[in-house]
Short mmCIF file of C-alpha atoms and ligand atoms in Angstrom, two decimals:
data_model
loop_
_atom_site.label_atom_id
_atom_site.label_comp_id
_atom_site.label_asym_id
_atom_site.label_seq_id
_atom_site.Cartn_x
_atom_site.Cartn_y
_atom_site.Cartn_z
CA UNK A 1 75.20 88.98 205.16
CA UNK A 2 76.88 88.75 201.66
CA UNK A 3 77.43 91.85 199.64
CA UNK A 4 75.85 91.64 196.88
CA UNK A 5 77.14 92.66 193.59
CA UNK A 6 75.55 92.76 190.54
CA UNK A 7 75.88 89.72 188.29
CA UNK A 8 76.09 86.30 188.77
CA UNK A 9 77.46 83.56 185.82
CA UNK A 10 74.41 81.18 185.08
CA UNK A 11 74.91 78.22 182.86
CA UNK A 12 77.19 80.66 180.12
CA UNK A 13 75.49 84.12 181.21
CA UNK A 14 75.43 86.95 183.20
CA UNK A 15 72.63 87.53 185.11
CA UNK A 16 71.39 89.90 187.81
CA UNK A 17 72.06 89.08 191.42
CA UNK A 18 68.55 88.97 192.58
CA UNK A 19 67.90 86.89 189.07
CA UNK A 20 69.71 84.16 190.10
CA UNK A 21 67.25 81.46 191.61
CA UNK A 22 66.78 78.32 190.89
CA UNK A 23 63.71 75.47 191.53
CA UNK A 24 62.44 74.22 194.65
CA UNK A 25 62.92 70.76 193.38
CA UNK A 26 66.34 71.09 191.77
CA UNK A 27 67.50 67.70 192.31
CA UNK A 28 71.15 68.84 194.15
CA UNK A 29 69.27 70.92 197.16
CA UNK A 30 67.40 67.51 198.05
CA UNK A 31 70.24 64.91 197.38
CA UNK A 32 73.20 67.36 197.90
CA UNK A 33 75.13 65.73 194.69
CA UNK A 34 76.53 68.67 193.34
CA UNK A 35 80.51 70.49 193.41
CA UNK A 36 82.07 73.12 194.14
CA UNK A 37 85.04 75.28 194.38
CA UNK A 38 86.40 78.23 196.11
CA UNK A 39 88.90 80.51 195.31
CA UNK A 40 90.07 84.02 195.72
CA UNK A 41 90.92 87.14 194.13
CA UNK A 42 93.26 89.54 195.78
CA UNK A 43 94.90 93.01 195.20
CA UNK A 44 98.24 93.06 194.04
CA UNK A 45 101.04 95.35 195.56
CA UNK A 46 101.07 97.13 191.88
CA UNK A 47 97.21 97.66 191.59
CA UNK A 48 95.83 94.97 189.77
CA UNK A 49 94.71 91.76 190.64
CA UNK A 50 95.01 88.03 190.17
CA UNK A 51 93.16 84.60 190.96
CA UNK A 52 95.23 82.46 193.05
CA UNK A 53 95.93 79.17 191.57
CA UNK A 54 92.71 78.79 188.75
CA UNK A 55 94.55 76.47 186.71
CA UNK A 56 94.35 73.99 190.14
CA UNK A 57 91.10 75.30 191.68
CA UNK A 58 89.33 74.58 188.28
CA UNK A 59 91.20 71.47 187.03
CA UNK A 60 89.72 70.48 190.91
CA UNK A 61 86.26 71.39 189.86
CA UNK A 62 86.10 69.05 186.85
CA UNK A 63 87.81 66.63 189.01
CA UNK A 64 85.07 66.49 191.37
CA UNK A 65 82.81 66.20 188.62
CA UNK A 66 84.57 63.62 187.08
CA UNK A 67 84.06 61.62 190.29
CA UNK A 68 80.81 62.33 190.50
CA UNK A 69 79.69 61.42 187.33
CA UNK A 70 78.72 65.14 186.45
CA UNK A 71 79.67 65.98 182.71
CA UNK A 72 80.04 69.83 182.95
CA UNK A 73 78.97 71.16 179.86
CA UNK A 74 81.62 73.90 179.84
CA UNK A 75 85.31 73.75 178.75
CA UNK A 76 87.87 74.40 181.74
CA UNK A 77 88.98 77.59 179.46
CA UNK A 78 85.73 78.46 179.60
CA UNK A 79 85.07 78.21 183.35
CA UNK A 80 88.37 80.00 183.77
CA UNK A 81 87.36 83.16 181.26
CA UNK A 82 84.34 83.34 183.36
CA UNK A 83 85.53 83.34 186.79
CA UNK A 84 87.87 86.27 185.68
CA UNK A 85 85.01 87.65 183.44
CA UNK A 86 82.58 87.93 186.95
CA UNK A 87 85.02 89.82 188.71
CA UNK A 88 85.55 92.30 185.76
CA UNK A 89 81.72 92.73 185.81
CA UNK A 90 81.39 93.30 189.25
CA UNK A 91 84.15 95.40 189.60
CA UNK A 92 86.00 93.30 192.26
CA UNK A 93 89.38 93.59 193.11
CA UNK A 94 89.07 91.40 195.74
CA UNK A 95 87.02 88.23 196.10
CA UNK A 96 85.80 85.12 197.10
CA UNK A 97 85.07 83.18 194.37
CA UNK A 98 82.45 80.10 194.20
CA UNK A 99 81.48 78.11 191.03
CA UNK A 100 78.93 75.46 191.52
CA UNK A 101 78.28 72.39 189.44
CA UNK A 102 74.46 71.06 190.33
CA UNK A 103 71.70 68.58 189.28
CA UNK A 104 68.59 71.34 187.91
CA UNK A 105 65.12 70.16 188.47
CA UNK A 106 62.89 68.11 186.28
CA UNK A 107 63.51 65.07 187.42
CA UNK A 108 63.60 63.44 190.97
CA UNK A 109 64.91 60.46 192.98
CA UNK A 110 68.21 58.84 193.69
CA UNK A 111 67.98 57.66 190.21
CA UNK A 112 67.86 60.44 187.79
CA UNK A 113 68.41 59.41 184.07
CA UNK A 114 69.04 62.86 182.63
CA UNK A 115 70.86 64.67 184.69
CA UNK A 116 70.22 68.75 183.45
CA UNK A 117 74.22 69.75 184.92
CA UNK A 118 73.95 73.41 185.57
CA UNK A 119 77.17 75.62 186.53
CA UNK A 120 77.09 78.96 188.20
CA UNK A 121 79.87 81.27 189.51
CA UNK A 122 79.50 83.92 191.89
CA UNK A 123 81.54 86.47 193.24
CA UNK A 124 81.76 88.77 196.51
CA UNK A 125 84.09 90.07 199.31
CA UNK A 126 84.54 87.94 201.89
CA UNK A 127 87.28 89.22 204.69
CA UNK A 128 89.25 87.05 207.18
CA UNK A 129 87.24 83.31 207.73
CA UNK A 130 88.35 82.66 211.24
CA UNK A 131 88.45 86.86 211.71
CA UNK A 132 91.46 89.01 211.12
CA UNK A 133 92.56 88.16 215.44
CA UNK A 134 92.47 84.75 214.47
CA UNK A 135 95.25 85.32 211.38
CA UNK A 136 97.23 87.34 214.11
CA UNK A 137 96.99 85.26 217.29
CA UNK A 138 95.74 82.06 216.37
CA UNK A 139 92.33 80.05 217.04
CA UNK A 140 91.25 78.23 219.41
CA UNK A 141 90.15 74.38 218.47
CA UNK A 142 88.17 71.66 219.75
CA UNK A 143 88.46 68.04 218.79
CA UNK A 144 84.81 67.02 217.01
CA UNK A 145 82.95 64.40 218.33
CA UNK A 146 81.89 64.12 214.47
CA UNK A 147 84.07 61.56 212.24
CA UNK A 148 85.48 62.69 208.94
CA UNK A 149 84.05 60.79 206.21
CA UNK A 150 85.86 57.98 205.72
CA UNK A 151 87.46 57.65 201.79
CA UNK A 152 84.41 54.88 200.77
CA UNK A 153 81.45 57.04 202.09
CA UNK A 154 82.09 59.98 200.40
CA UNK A 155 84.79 60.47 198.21
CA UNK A 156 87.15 62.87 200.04
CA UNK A 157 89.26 64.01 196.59
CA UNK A 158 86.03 65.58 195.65
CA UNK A 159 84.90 68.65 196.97
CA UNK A 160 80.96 67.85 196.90
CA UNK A 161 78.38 69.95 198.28
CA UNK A 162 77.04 67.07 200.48
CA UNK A 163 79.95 66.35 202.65
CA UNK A 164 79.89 69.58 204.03
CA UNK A 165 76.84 68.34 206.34
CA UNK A 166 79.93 66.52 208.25
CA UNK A 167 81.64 69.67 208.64
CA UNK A 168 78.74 71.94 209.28
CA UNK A 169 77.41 69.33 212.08
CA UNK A 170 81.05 69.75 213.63
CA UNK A 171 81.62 73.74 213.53
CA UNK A 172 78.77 74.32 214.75
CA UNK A 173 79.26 72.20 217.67
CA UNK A 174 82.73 73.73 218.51
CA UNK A 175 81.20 76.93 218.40
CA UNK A 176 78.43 76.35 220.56
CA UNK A 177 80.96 74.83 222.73
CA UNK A 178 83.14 78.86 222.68
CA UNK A 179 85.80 77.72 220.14
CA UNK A 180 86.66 78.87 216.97
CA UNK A 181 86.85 75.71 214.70
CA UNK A 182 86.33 71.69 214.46
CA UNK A 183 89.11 69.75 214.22
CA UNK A 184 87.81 66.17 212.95
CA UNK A 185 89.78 62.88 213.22
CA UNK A 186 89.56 60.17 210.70
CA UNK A 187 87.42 56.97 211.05
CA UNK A 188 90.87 55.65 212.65
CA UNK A 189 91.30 58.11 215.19
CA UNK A 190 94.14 60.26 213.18
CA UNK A 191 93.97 64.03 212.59
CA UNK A 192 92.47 64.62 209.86
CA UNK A 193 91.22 68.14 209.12
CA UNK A 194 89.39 70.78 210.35
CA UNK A 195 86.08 72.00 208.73
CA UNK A 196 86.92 73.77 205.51
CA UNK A 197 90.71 73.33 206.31
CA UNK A 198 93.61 71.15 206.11
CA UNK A 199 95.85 71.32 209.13
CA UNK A 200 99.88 71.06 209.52
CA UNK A 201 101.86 71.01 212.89
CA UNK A 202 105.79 71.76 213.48
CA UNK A 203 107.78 69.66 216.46
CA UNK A 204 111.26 70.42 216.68
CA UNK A 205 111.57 71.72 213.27
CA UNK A 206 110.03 69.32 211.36
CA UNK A 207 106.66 70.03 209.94
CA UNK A 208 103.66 67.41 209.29
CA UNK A 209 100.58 67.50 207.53
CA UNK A 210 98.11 65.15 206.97
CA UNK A 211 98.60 62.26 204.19
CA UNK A 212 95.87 63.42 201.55
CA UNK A 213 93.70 60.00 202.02
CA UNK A 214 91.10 61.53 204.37
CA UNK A 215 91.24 65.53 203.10
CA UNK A 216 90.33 67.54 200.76
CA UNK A 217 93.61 67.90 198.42
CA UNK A 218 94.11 71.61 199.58
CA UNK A 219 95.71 74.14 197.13
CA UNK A 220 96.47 76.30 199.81
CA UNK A 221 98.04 73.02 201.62
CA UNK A 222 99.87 72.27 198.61
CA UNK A 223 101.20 76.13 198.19
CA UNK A 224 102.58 75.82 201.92
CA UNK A 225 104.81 72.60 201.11
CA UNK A 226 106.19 74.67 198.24
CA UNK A 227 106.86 77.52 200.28
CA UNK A 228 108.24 75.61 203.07
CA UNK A 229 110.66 73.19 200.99
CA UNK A 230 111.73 76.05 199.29
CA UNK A 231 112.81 77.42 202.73
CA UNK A 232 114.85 74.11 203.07
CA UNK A 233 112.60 72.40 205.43
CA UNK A 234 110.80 68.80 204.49
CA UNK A 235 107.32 68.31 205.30
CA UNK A 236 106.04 64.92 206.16
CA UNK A 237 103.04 63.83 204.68
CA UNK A 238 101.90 61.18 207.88
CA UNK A 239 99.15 60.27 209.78
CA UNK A 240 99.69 62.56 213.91
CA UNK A 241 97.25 61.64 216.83
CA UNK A 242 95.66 64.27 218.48
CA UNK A 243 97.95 64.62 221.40
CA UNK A 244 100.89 64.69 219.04
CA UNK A 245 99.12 67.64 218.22
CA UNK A 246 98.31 68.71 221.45
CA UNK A 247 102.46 68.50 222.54
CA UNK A 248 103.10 70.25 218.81
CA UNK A 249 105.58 73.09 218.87
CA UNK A 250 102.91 75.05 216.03
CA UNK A 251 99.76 74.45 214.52
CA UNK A 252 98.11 76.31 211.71
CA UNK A 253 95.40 75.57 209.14
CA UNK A 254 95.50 76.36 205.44
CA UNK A 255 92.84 76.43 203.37
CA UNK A 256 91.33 79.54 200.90
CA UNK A 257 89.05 81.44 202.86
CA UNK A 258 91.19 80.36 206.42
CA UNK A 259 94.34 81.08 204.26
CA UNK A 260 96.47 80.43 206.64
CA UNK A 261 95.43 80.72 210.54
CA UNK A 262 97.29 79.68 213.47
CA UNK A 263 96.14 77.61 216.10
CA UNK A 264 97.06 78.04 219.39
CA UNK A 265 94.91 76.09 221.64
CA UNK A 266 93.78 72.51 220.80
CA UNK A 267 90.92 71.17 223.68
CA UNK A 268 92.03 74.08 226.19
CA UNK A 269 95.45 72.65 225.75
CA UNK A 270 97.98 75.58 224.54
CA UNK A 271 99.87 74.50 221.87
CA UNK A 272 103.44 75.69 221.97
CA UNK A 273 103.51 78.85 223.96
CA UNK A 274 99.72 79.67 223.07
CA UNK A 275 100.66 81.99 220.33
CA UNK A 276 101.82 81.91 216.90
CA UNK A 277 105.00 80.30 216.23
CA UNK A 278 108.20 81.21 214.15
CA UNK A 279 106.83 78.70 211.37
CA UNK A 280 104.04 79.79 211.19
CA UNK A 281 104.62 83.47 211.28
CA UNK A 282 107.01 82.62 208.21
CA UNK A 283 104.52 80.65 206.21
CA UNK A 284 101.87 83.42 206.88
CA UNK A 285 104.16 86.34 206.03
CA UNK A 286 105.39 84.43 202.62
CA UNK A 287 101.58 83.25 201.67
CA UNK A 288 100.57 86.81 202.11
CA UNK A 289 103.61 88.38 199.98
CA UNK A 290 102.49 85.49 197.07
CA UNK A 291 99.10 86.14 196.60
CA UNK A 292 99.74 89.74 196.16
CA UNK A 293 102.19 88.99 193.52
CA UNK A 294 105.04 90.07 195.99
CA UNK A 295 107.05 86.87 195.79
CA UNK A 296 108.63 86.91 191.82
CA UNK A 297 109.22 82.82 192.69
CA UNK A 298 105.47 82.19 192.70
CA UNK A 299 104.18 84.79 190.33
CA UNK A 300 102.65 81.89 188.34
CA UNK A 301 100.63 80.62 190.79
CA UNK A 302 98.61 84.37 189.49
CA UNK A 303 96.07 84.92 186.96
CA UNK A 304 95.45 88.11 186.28
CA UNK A 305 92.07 90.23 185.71
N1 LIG B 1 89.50 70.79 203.71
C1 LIG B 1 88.18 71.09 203.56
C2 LIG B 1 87.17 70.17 204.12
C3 LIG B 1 87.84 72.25 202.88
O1 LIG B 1 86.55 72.55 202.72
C4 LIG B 1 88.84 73.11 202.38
C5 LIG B 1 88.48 74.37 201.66
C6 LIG B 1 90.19 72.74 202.56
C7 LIG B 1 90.48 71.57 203.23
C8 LIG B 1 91.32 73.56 202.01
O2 LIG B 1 91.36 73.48 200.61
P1 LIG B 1 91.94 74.65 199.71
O3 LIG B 1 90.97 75.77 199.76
O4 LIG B 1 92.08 74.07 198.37
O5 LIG B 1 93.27 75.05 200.30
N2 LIG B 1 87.28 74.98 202.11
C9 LIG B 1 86.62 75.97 201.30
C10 LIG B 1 85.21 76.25 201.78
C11 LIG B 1 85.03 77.05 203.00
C12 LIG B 1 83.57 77.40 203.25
O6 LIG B 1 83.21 77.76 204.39
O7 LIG B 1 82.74 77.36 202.33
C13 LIG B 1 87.48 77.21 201.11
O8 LIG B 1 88.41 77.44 201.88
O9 LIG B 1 87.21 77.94 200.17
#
């Protein structure tokens, strides 16, 4: 269940939690054409607290919209004051953060005219995704029998609410199944990514990630090149088959609520030794220092409250 808190940003205001509703025939709950973003807030080391990345989580946002067609009637400085201003109100020090762009109701059909664009942001605490053993030891993965969309069905650069029936479809499978997570290949058999994450593997010291064609562009997968280059290793942007993954040294997946997790079993193949690796364990331990404003080198990657 989500804690609730008490406000929730609706199209420019603050309104109560349980206030927040919208139509049974707004047009994105039928059609599922609407954005969205998430991002989180964490403690810092000296008490206060910071959004990680908002300059990249919100130009992503109108990015998505752009894509879409969805003219946000908002300002990016204004989405940005209000993500910090809905933590102030709630009194959060640490979040999860998720603004959504939608179609309201008053019209229906695949062909709407005027679309009424609607933004809300809400705000609550939301712990470890893939639990706090998963952070420490690593998941364990199953290959989906599920397809990621391929870049001309839906449009992968945008993070739109509909193309998270593909990854719903898969997690739930690979949970039913006893893992912890989907990992999806792309209409060409490549790894592509796993649910809500982006994934990276190390062999013999070098590290590759996915090319961004069929991902989301992760921030978090984007903050973990950074880190890594600036630890003097290269990462490879190219396309891996699965059982170059399955004969990886590591494994891990980035993303903002999986921040990063290792995997260490792929298809109840170990991967590496079957726990965390050295990379990984660096990555994690760097990630972790950043977003608490602990690494001075990536102190503006922080906005604070
Ligand atoms: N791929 C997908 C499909 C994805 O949904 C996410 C984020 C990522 C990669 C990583 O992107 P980034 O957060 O920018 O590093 N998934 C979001 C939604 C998770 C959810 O269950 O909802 C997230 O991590 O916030």
């Amino acid at each position: 269940m989500i804690q609730q808190v008490e406000k929730i940003w609706m199209d420019g205001k603050f309104v109560n939690w349980k206030d927040a509703n919208i139509h049974v025939l707004t047009h994105t709950l039928h059609y599922g054409l609407g954005v969205f973003e998430g991002i989180r807030c964490y403690k810092c080391a000296d008490g206060r607290s910071e959004v990680f990345r908002l300059k990249e989580h919100v130009d992503r946002l109108f990015e998505s919209a752009h894509i879409c067609q969805m003219d946000i009637p908002f300002s990016r400085e204004e989405i940005s004051e209000a993500i910090l201003e809905i933590l102030r109100v709630n009194k959060l020090e640490e979040a999860y953060i998720r603004p959504i762009v939608f179609i309201g109701d008053g019209e229906m059909g695949i062909y709407v005219k005027n679309y009424d664009i609607r933004v809300a942001i809400a705000a609550w605490a939301w712990g470890a995704y893939l639990g706090d053993e998963g952070i420490q030891r690593g998941i364990r993965v199953k290959v989906s029998s599920f397809t990621r969309q391929h870049v001309n069905i839906s449009m992968t650069k945008s993070k739109t609410c509909g193309s998270y029936v593909n990854s719903i479809m898969a997690k739930r499978e690979a949970i039913l199944a006893g893992y912890d997570e989907a990992l999806l290949l792309d209409n060409e058999g490549y790894v592509s990514e796993g649910s809500g994450e982006n994934i990276f593997i190390v062999k013999n010291g070098v590290v590759k990630t996915t090319p961004r064609s069929s991902v989301l562009s992760g921030i978090t997968r984007d903050s973990v090149i950074q880190i890594l280059e600036d630890q003097g290793k290269t990462v490879k942007e190219e396309s891996f088959t699965r059982d170059e993954l399955y004969t990886a040294d590591e494994a891990f997946f980035t993303g903002t609520a999986a921040e990063i997790t290792p995997i260490r079993e792929v298809d109840d193949r170990s991967v590496g030794n079957g726990s965390p690796g050295p990379v990984s364990k660096k990555v994690q331990e760097i990630y972790f220092r950043a977003v608490k404003g602990e690494e001075p080198r990536y102190n503006d990657w922080l906005s604070y409250l």
